[in-house]
Short mmCIF file of C-alpha atoms and ligand atoms in Angstrom, two decimals:
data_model
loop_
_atom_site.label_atom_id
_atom_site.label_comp_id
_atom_site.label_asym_id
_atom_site.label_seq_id
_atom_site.Cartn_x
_atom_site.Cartn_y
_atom_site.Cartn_z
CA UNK A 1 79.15 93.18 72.36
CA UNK A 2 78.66 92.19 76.25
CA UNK A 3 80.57 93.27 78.58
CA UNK A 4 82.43 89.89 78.86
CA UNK A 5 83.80 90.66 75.52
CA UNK A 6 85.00 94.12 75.95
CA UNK A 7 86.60 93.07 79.09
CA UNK A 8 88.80 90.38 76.59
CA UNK A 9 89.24 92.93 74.39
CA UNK A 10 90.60 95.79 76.62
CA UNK A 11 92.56 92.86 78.39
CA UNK A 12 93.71 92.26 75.47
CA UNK A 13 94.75 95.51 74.10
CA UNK A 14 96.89 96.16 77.55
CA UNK A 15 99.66 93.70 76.05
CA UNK A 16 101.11 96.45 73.84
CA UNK A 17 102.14 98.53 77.23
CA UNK A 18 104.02 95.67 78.50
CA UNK A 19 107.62 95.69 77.86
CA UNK A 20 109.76 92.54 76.60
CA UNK A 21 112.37 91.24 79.66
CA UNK A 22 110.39 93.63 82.05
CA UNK A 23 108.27 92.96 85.32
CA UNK A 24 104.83 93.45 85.10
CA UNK A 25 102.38 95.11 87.55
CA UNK A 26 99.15 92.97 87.60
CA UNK A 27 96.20 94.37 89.08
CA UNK A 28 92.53 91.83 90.69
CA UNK A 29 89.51 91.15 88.93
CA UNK A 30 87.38 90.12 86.40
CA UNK A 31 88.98 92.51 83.55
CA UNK A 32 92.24 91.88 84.89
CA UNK A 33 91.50 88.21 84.49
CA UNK A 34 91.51 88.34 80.81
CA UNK A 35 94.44 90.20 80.74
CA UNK A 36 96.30 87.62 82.46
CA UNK A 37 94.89 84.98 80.62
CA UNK A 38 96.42 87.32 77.72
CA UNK A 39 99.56 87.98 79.09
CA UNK A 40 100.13 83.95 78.95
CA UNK A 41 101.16 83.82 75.22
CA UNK A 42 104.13 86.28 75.96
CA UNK A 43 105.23 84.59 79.20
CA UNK A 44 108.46 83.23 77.62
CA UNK A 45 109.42 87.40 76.60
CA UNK A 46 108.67 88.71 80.18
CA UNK A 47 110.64 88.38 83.58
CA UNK A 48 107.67 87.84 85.86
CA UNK A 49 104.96 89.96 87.48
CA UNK A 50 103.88 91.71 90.84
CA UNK A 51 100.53 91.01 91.44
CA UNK A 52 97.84 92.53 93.80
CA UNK A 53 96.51 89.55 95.40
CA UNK A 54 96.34 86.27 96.26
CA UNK A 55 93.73 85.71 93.60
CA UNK A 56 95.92 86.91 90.91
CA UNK A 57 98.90 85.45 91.88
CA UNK A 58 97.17 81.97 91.85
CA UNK A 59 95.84 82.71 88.14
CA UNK A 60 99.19 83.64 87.14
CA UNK A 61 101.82 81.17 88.65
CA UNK A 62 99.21 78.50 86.89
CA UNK A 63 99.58 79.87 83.70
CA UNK A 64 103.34 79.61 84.38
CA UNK A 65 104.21 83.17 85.02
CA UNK A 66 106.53 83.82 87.86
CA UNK A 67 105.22 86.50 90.52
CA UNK A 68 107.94 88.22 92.40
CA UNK A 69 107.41 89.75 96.03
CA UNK A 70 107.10 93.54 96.06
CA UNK A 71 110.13 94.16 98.22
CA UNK A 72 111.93 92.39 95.79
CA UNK A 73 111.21 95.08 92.69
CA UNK A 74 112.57 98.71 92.76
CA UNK A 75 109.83 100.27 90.21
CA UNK A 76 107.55 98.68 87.67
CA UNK A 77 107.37 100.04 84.35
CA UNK A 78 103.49 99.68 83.84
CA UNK A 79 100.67 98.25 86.36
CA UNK A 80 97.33 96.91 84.76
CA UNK A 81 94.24 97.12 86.41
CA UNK A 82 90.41 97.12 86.42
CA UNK A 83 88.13 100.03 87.89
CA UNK A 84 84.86 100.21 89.46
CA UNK A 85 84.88 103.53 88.40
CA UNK A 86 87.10 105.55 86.57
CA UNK A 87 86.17 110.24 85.83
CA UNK A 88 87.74 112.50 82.74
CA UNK A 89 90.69 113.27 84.83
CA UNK A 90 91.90 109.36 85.28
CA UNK A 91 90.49 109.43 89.04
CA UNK A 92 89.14 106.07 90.11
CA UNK A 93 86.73 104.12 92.89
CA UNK A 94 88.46 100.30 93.10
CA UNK A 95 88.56 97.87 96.04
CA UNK A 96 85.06 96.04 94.42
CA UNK A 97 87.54 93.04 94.43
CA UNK A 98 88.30 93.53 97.99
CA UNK A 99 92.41 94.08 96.37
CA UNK A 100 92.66 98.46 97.21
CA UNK A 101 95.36 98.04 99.68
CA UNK A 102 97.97 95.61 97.64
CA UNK A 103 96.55 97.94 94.18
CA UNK A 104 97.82 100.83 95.45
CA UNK A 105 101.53 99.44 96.60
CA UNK A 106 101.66 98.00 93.50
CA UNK A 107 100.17 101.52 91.78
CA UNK A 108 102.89 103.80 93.75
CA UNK A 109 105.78 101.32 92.54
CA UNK A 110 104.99 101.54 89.24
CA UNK A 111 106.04 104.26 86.24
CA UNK A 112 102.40 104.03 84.97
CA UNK A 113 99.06 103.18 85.69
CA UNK A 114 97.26 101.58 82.32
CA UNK A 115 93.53 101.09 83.53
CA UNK A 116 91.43 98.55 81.60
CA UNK A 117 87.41 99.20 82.05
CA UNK A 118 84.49 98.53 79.62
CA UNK A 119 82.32 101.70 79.58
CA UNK A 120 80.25 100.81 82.25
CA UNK A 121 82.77 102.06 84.58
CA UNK A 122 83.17 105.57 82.97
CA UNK A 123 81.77 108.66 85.15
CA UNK A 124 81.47 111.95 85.12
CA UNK A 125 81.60 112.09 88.98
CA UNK A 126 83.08 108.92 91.48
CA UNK A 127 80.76 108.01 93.73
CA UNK A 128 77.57 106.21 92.39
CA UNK A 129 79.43 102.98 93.07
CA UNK A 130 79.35 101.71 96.31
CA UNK A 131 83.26 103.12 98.29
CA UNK A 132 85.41 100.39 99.33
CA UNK A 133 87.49 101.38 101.99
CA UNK A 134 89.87 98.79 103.79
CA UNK A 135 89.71 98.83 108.01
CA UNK A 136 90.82 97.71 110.90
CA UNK A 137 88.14 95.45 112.15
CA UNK A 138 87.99 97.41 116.40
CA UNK A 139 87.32 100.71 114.16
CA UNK A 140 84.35 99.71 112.21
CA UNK A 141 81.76 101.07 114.32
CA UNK A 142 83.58 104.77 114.49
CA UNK A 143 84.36 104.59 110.79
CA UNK A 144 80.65 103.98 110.13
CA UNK A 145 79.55 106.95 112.18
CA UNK A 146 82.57 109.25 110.67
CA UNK A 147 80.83 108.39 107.20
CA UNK A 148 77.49 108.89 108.43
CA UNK A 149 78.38 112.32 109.50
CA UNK A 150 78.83 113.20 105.75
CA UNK A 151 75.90 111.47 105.05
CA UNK A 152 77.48 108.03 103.60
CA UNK A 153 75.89 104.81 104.71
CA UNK A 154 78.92 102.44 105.30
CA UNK A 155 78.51 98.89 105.67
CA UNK A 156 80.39 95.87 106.63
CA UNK A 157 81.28 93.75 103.98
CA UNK A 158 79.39 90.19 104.37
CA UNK A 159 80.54 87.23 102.51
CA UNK A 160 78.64 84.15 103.69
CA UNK A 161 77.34 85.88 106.45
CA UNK A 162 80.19 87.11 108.22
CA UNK A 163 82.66 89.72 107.63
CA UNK A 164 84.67 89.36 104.32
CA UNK A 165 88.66 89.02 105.32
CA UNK A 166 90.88 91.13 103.10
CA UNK A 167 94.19 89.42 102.05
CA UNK A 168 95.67 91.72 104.46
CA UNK A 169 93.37 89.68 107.68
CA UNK A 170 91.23 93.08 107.74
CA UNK A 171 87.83 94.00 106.75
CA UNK A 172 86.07 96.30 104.31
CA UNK A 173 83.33 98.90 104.09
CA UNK A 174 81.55 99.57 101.55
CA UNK A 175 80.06 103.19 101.45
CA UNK A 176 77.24 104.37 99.35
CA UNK A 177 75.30 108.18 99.47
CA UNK A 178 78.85 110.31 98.32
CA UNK A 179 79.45 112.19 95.66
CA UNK A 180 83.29 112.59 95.30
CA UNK A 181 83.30 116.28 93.53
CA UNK A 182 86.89 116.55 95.10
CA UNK A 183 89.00 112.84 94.89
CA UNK A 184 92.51 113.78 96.29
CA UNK A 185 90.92 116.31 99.13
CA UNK A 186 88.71 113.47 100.00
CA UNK A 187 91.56 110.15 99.73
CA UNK A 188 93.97 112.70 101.43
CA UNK A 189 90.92 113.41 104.12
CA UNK A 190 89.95 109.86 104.67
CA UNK A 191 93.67 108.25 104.61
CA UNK A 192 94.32 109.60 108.34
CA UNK A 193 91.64 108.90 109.49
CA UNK A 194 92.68 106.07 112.63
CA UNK A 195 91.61 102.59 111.97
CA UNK A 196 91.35 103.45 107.54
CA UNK A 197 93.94 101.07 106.16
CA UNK A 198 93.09 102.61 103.24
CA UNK A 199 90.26 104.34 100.58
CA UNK A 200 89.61 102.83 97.01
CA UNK A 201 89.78 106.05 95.76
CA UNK A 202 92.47 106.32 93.54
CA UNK A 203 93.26 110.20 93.17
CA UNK A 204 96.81 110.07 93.67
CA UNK A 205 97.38 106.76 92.10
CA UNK A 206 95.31 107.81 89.08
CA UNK A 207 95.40 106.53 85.88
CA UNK A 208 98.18 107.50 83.15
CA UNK A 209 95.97 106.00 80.42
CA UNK A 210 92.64 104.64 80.56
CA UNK A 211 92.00 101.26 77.26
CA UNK A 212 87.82 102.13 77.35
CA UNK A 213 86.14 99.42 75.70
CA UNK A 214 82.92 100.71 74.09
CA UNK A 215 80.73 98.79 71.11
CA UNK A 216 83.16 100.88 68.67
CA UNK A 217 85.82 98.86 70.20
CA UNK A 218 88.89 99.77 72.57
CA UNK A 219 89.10 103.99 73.06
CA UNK A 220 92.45 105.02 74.15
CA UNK A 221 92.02 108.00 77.15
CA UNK A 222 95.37 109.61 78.32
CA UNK A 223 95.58 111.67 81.28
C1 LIG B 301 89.56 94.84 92.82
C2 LIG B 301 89.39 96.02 91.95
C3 LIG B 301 88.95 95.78 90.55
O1 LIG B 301 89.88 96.32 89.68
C4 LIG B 301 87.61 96.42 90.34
O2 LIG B 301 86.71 95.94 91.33
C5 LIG B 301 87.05 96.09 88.94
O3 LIG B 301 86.77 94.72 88.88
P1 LIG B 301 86.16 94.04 87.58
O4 LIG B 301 87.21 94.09 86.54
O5 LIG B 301 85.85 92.63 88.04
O6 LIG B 301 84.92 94.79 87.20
O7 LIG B 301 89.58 97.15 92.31
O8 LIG B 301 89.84 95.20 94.15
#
């Protein structure tokens, strides 16, 4: 199978977490695509979504699914979304989509986290995938020392030559050289650190169940 197809199919498989007359937490990104373009056949049985990005919400309103604001929802029952990486205890690197800030609002409103990954994304230990973290553009030159001092390499996120713009009018680094042996010490470290807007790892907004899909087809992983 290529990883196209276990994308559908874990995108797929997400639709049994989703509650009839309920608002649905919709994550960014290629995997999440195809669980969007899933969620469209049960459109008429759910109230809406609150999605993670501009991106998303684009793909959804055209497939006629209504996306309410954040501020508008108390708590989601379930929020689907990808990983760049995901370890054994649920902990995750995501932000490849540029989404981390709006992913983990949408994460800390919601009852559970259902991750959807092909295997690719499955690690022993986060860190071989390139940190996204989300900044304030005046800090990027500090930031990029503070992660050279434990010998990270940050860059500045390019996209046609200049910086990328986050949804949020910010830009992002993208950090390579760490091993994350310790995920909460090091989101809880990096978090306060002035100028972070915020770290794609996702310790404390880990995954409550992780839909793996893997050439024997879709492993269910709870945490
Ligand atoms: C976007 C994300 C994505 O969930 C992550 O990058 C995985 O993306 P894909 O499903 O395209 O591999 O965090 O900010």
């Amino acid at each position: 199978m290529t990883q196209d197809e276990l994308k559908t199919l874990v995108g797929q498989a997400a639709l049994r977490y989703v509650e009839p007359h309920t608002i649905v937490g919709v994550g960014t990104g290629s995997t999440v695509n195809k669980f969007i373009d899933a969620l469209a056949a049960m459109k008429d049985q759910i109230t809406g979504a609150v999605s993670s990005s501009v991106a998303s919400t684009e793909r959804l309103q055209a497939l006629g699914i209504r996306v309410f604001d954040s501020n508008e929802v108390d708590e989601l029952a379930v929020y689907v979304d990808g990983a760049d990486e995901i370890d054994p205890a649920g902990c995750m690197i995501k932000g490849g989509g540029a989404a981390l800030t709006r992913e983990k609002i949408v994460a800390a409103q919601s009852g559970q986290f259902i991750c959807i990954a092909d295997e690719s994304k499955w690690v022993q230990v986060l860190g071989a995938f390139a940190l996204p973290v989300e900044i304030i553009p005046m800090a990027s030159a500090h930031l990029i020392r503070q992660f050279a001092f434990m010998g990270g390499q940050a860059r500045l996120r390019l996209k046609d030559g200049v910086p990328l713009v986050t949804d949020n009018g910010q830009h992002i680094l993208d950090v390579t050289g760490l091993k994350i042996t310790k995920p909460h010490g090091f989101e809880a470290m990096v978090s306060q650190w002035p100028g972070v807007v915020t770290v794609g790892v996702f310790a404390f907004q880990k995954a409550n169940v992780c839909l793996l899909g893997t050439a024997q087809g879709v492993k269910t992983i709870k945490f």
